[in-house]
Amino acid sequence: MPHNILVADDDPHIREIICFALEKAGMKALGVADGAAALQAVERRAPDLIVLDIGMPEMDGLEVCRRLRQRSDVPVLFLSARDEEIDRILGLEMGGDDYVTKPFSPRELVARVNVILRRARPGSQEEVDDRQFAHGKLMLVPAGHAASFDGKPLILTAIEFAILKGFLARPQHVLGRDAVKANAYQSNIHVSERTVDSHIRNIRAKLAAVGCLDAIATVHGVGFRLGRCGG
C-alpha cells in the first residue's frame, strides 16, 4: 500500500512540486492551502506523514502541529522560507520530526520523508525488529513503536524513538552527536548539531513528564549517555 502524505502550504506552486515529487516516488499526496484545511484533512483520514509549511497565514504550521500533538503522533516534516535556527528549534520542540528550508531539492525532501516513514513504520519497508529494549524502568518495543517508563506510555515521534533506541542498544556507551544522527537519519542527509540537541531536549522533557528525571546525561565535550532511568 502506498503511503498517504498530506502537504499543507499556501503556495500552490510549491504544493504542486511536492505532490508531484512524492507521487513520482510511489506515494499518494493530498495538497491543502491552509492550517484549518490540514486539521480537517487529518480528521477525515489520518495521513502517514504531513509536510507542513511553518509560514502559512491565519494558522501557521507551528500552531497546526501544536494542535495535532494534543491527539496524534503523526510524523511532521516542517517547511520554512526562513533558515533561522529559532524556527528549526521551535518546530522540533513542537513535535516535528524534521525540517527543510525553502528553496529545497524535491529529491532531498522525498529522501527525508522516506527516512521518517521507515522510522514510523519499521515493518513496512525493512525487516521488523522484534527485540525489546529495557533499561531501568524504561522499555522500548520497536516492532510496535511502543515506549513506556514505569508502565506509563511515552508518545515519541519517529525520530525521537530511533534516537532513544540507539541509546538503549548501547546503554553503557557515550554517543557523540554524529552517532546520534546516524541512529536517526540516513548518512546522506545533513542534520545540524542543534537539531540533535533539540531532539534530545524533547526526549528528556517527555520522559520527565512521566517521572524519569535522569534519562539522558550530557558528557561535556563528548556527547550523551543514557542515565539510570529510574533503575
mmCIF file of N, CA and C in Angstrom, residues 8-67:
data_model
loop_
_atom_site.group_PDB
_atom_site.id
_atom_site.type_symbol
_atom_site.label_atom_id
_atom_site.label_comp_id
_atom_site.label_asym_id
_atom_site.label_seq_id
_atom_site.Cartn_x
_atom_site.Cartn_y
_atom_site.Cartn_z
ATOM 1 N N ALA A 8 0.651 20.615 3.317
ATOM 2 C CA ALA A 8 -0.034 21.859 3.675
ATOM 3 C C ALA A 8 0.891 23.042 3.424
ATOM 4 N N ASP A 9 0.574 23.839 2.418
ATOM 5 C CA ASP A 9 1.375 25.014 2.061
ATOM 6 C C ASP A 9 0.477 25.979 1.313
ATOM 7 N N ASP A 10 0.561 27.287 1.629
ATOM 8 C CA ASP A 10 -0.315 28.249 0.986
ATOM 9 C C ASP A 10 0.127 28.622 -0.423
ATOM 10 N N ASP A 11 1.310 28.183 -0.849
ATOM 11 C CA ASP A 11 1.814 28.455 -2.196
ATOM 12 C C ASP A 11 1.435 27.288 -3.111
ATOM 13 N N PRO A 12 0.535 27.517 -4.083
ATOM 14 C CA PRO A 12 0.084 26.406 -4.943
ATOM 15 C C PRO A 12 1.203 25.798 -5.769
ATOM 16 N N HIS A 13 2.182 26.619 -6.156
ATOM 17 C CA HIS A 13 3.294 26.101 -6.951
ATOM 18 C C HIS A 13 4.140 25.118 -6.143
ATOM 19 N N ILE A 14 4.411 25.467 -4.884
ATOM 20 C CA ILE A 14 5.190 24.579 -4.020
ATOM 21 C C ILE A 14 4.409 23.305 -3.731
ATOM 22 N N ARG A 15 3.101 23.433 -3.478
ATOM 23 C CA ARG A 15 2.279 22.235 -3.255
ATOM 24 C C ARG A 15 2.355 21.302 -4.448
ATOM 25 N N GLU A 16 2.277 21.877 -5.650
ATOM 26 C CA GLU A 16 2.305 21.060 -6.862
ATOM 27 C C GLU A 16 3.640 20.337 -7.005
ATOM 28 N N ILE A 17 4.756 21.048 -6.738
ATOM 29 C CA ILE A 17 6.084 20.445 -6.847
ATOM 30 C C ILE A 17 6.232 19.287 -5.862
ATOM 31 N N ILE A 18 5.811 19.517 -4.620
ATOM 32 C CA ILE A 18 5.968 18.483 -3.592
ATOM 33 C C ILE A 18 5.089 17.283 -3.902
ATOM 34 N N CYS A 19 3.847 17.523 -4.251
ATOM 35 C CA CYS A 19 2.943 16.412 -4.544
ATOM 36 C C CYS A 19 3.441 15.600 -5.741
ATOM 37 N N PHE A 20 3.938 16.295 -6.758
ATOM 38 C CA PHE A 20 4.465 15.590 -7.933
ATOM 39 C C PHE A 20 5.656 14.711 -7.546
ATOM 40 N N ALA A 21 6.580 15.262 -6.744
ATOM 41 C CA ALA A 21 7.767 14.506 -6.345
ATOM 42 C C ALA A 21 7.390 13.296 -5.499
ATOM 43 N N LEU A 22 6.441 13.461 -4.600
ATOM 44 C CA LEU A 22 6.012 12.346 -3.742
ATOM 45 C C LEU A 22 5.316 11.259 -4.559
ATOM 46 N N GLU A 23 4.451 11.676 -5.488
ATOM 47 C CA GLU A 23 3.743 10.698 -6.305
ATOM 48 C C GLU A 23 4.685 9.978 -7.256
ATOM 49 N N LYS A 24 5.692 10.689 -7.753
ATOM 50 C CA LYS A 24 6.702 10.052 -8.593
ATOM 51 C C LYS A 24 7.465 8.986 -7.815
ATOM 52 N N ALA A 25 7.584 9.183 -6.486
ATOM 53 C CA ALA A 25 8.270 8.225 -5.620
ATOM 54 C C ALA A 25 7.341 7.103 -5.144
ATOM 55 N N GLY A 26 6.112 7.060 -5.671
ATOM 56 C CA GLY A 26 5.210 5.959 -5.357
ATOM 57 C C GLY A 26 4.267 6.205 -4.200
ATOM 58 N N MET A 27 4.135 7.453 -3.754
ATOM 59 C CA MET A 27 3.235 7.779 -2.651
ATOM 60 C C MET A 27 1.989 8.472 -3.187
ATOM 61 N N LYS A 28 0.974 8.568 -2.337
ATOM 62 C CA LYS A 28 -0.209 9.354 -2.638
ATOM 63 C C LYS A 28 -0.118 10.671 -1.880
ATOM 64 N N ALA A 29 -0.397 11.772 -2.566
ATOM 65 C CA ALA A 29 -0.252 13.088 -1.943
ATOM 66 C C ALA A 29 -1.531 13.890 -2.080
ATOM 67 N N LEU A 30 -1.911 14.544 -0.986
ATOM 68 C CA LEU A 30 -3.050 15.450 -0.977
ATOM 69 C C LEU A 30 -2.564 16.818 -0.543
ATOM 70 N N GLY A 31 -2.850 17.853 -1.349
ATOM 71 C CA GLY A 31 -2.410 19.198 -1.031
ATOM 72 C C GLY A 31 -3.539 20.046 -0.471
ATOM 73 N N VAL A 32 -3.255 20.813 0.585
ATOM 74 C CA VAL A 32 -4.217 21.772 1.140
ATOM 75 C C VAL A 32 -3.503 23.108 1.321
ATOM 76 N N ALA A 33 -4.305 24.194 1.374
ATOM 77 C CA ALA A 33 -3.727 25.532 1.295
ATOM 78 C C ALA A 33 -3.573 26.248 2.623
ATOM 79 N N ASP A 34 -4.113 25.690 3.718
ATOM 80 C CA ASP A 34 -4.003 26.398 4.995
ATOM 81 C C ASP A 34 -4.089 25.421 6.159
ATOM 82 N N GLY A 35 -3.836 25.957 7.356
ATOM 83 C CA GLY A 35 -3.777 25.118 8.546
ATOM 84 C C GLY A 35 -5.110 24.494 8.905
ATOM 85 N N ALA A 36 -6.195 25.269 8.778
ATOM 86 C CA ALA A 36 -7.516 24.731 9.114
ATOM 87 C C ALA A 36 -7.860 23.555 8.210
ATOM 88 N N ALA A 37 -7.549 23.680 6.925
ATOM 89 C CA ALA A 37 -7.814 22.588 5.986
ATOM 90 C C ALA A 37 -6.962 21.369 6.311
ATOM 91 N N ALA A 38 -5.749 21.609 6.796
ATOM 92 C CA ALA A 38 -4.873 20.492 7.174
ATOM 93 C C ALA A 38 -5.470 19.708 8.335
ATOM 94 N N LEU A 39 -5.950 20.419 9.363
ATOM 95 C CA LEU A 39 -6.554 19.742 10.515
ATOM 96 C C LEU A 39 -7.811 18.986 10.108
ATOM 97 N N GLN A 40 -8.614 19.567 9.209
ATOM 98 C CA GLN A 40 -9.818 18.888 8.733
ATOM 99 C C GLN A 40 -9.464 17.631 7.951
ATOM 100 N N ALA A 41 -8.401 17.704 7.137
ATOM 101 C CA ALA A 41 -7.983 16.541 6.358
ATOM 102 C C ALA A 41 -7.517 15.408 7.265
ATOM 103 N N VAL A 42 -6.827 15.760 8.346
ATOM 104 C CA VAL A 42 -6.371 14.740 9.300
ATOM 105 C C VAL A 42 -7.559 14.078 9.984
ATOM 106 N N GLU A 43 -8.601 14.865 10.291
ATOM 107 C CA GLU A 43 -9.803 14.309 10.918
ATOM 108 C C GLU A 43 -10.500 13.328 9.983
ATOM 109 N N ARG A 44 -10.529 13.660 8.694
ATOM 110 C CA ARG A 44 -11.216 12.794 7.740
ATOM 111 C C ARG A 44 -10.472 11.479 7.545
ATOM 112 N N ARG A 45 -9.157 11.577 7.374
ATOM 113 C CA ARG A 45 -8.353 10.374 7.180
ATOM 114 C C ARG A 45 -6.924 10.681 7.614
ATOM 115 N N ALA A 46 -6.488 10.018 8.663
ATOM 116 C CA ALA A 46 -5.143 10.279 9.183
ATOM 117 C C ALA A 46 -4.091 9.897 8.149
ATOM 118 N N PRO A 47 -3.228 10.847 7.750
ATOM 119 C CA PRO A 47 -2.168 10.520 6.791
ATOM 120 C C PRO A 47 -1.018 9.790 7.476
ATOM 121 N N ASP A 48 -0.107 9.265 6.682
ATOM 122 C CA ASP A 48 1.090 8.623 7.233
ATOM 123 C C ASP A 48 2.136 9.653 7.619
ATOM 124 N N LEU A 49 2.063 10.845 7.016
ATOM 125 C CA LEU A 49 3.016 11.923 7.304
ATOM 126 C C LEU A 49 2.434 13.224 6.775
ATOM 127 N N ILE A 50 2.802 14.333 7.426
ATOM 128 C CA ILE A 50 2.373 15.657 6.977
ATOM 129 C C ILE A 50 3.600 16.496 6.652
ATOM 130 N N VAL A 51 3.620 17.066 5.443
ATOM 131 C CA VAL A 51 4.601 18.086 5.086
ATOM 132 C C VAL A 51 3.921 19.421 5.375
ATOM 133 N N LEU A 52 4.464 20.174 6.330
ATOM 134 C CA LEU A 52 3.737 21.300 6.909
ATOM 135 C C LEU A 52 4.551 22.588 6.832
ATOM 136 N N ASP A 53 4.040 23.561 6.095
ATOM 137 C CA ASP A 53 4.706 24.856 5.978
ATOM 138 C C ASP A 53 4.511 25.659 7.256
ATOM 139 N N ILE A 54 5.596 26.191 7.784
ATOM 140 C CA ILE A 54 5.501 26.991 9.009
ATOM 141 C C ILE A 54 4.819 28.329 8.741
ATOM 142 N N GLY A 55 5.083 28.951 7.588
ATOM 143 C CA GLY A 55 4.675 30.333 7.355
ATOM 144 C C GLY A 55 3.310 30.527 6.737
ATOM 145 N N MET A 56 2.356 29.641 6.978
ATOM 146 C CA MET A 56 1.015 29.836 6.426
ATOM 147 C C MET A 56 0.281 30.952 7.177
ATOM 148 N N PRO A 57 -0.587 31.725 6.480
ATOM 149 C CA PRO A 57 -1.337 32.794 7.149
ATOM 150 C C PRO A 57 -2.439 32.231 8.033
ATOM 151 N N GLU A 58 -2.942 33.064 8.917
ATOM 152 C CA GLU A 58 -4.048 32.760 9.826
ATOM 153 C C GLU A 58 -3.659 31.717 10.871
ATOM 154 N N MET A 59 -3.420 30.492 10.462
ATOM 155 C CA MET A 59 -2.952 29.474 11.394
ATOM 156 C C MET A 59 -1.650 28.903 10.840
ATOM 157 N N ASP A 60 -0.517 29.236 11.486
ATOM 158 C CA ASP A 60 0.756 28.800 10.934
ATOM 159 C C ASP A 60 1.023 27.326 11.267
ATOM 160 N N GLY A 61 2.091 26.801 10.674
ATOM 161 C CA GLY A 61 2.400 25.390 10.839
ATOM 162 C C GLY A 61 2.710 24.992 12.268
ATOM 163 N N LEU A 62 3.305 25.892 13.035
ATOM 164 C CA LEU A 62 3.616 25.579 14.430
ATOM 165 C C LEU A 62 2.333 25.368 15.234
ATOM 166 N N GLU A 63 1.326 26.218 14.990
ATOM 167 C CA GLU A 63 0.048 26.070 15.688
ATOM 168 C C GLU A 63 -0.676 24.795 15.245
ATOM 169 N N VAL A 64 -0.595 24.488 13.960
ATOM 170 C CA VAL A 64 -1.188 23.237 13.475
ATOM 171 C C VAL A 64 -0.553 22.040 14.174
ATOM 172 N N CYS A 65 0.767 22.051 14.250
ATOM 173 C CA CYS A 65 1.473 20.942 14.907
ATOM 174 C C CYS A 65 1.109 20.862 16.385
ATOM 175 N N ARG A 66 1.024 22.016 17.041
ATOM 176 C CA ARG A 66 0.668 22.020 18.468
ATOM 177 C C ARG A 66 -0.694 21.363 18.677
ATOM 178 N N ARG A 67 -1.661 21.692 17.824
ATOM 179 C CA ARG A 67 -2.994 21.104 17.956
ATOM 180 C C ARG A 67 -2.973 19.610 17.619
#
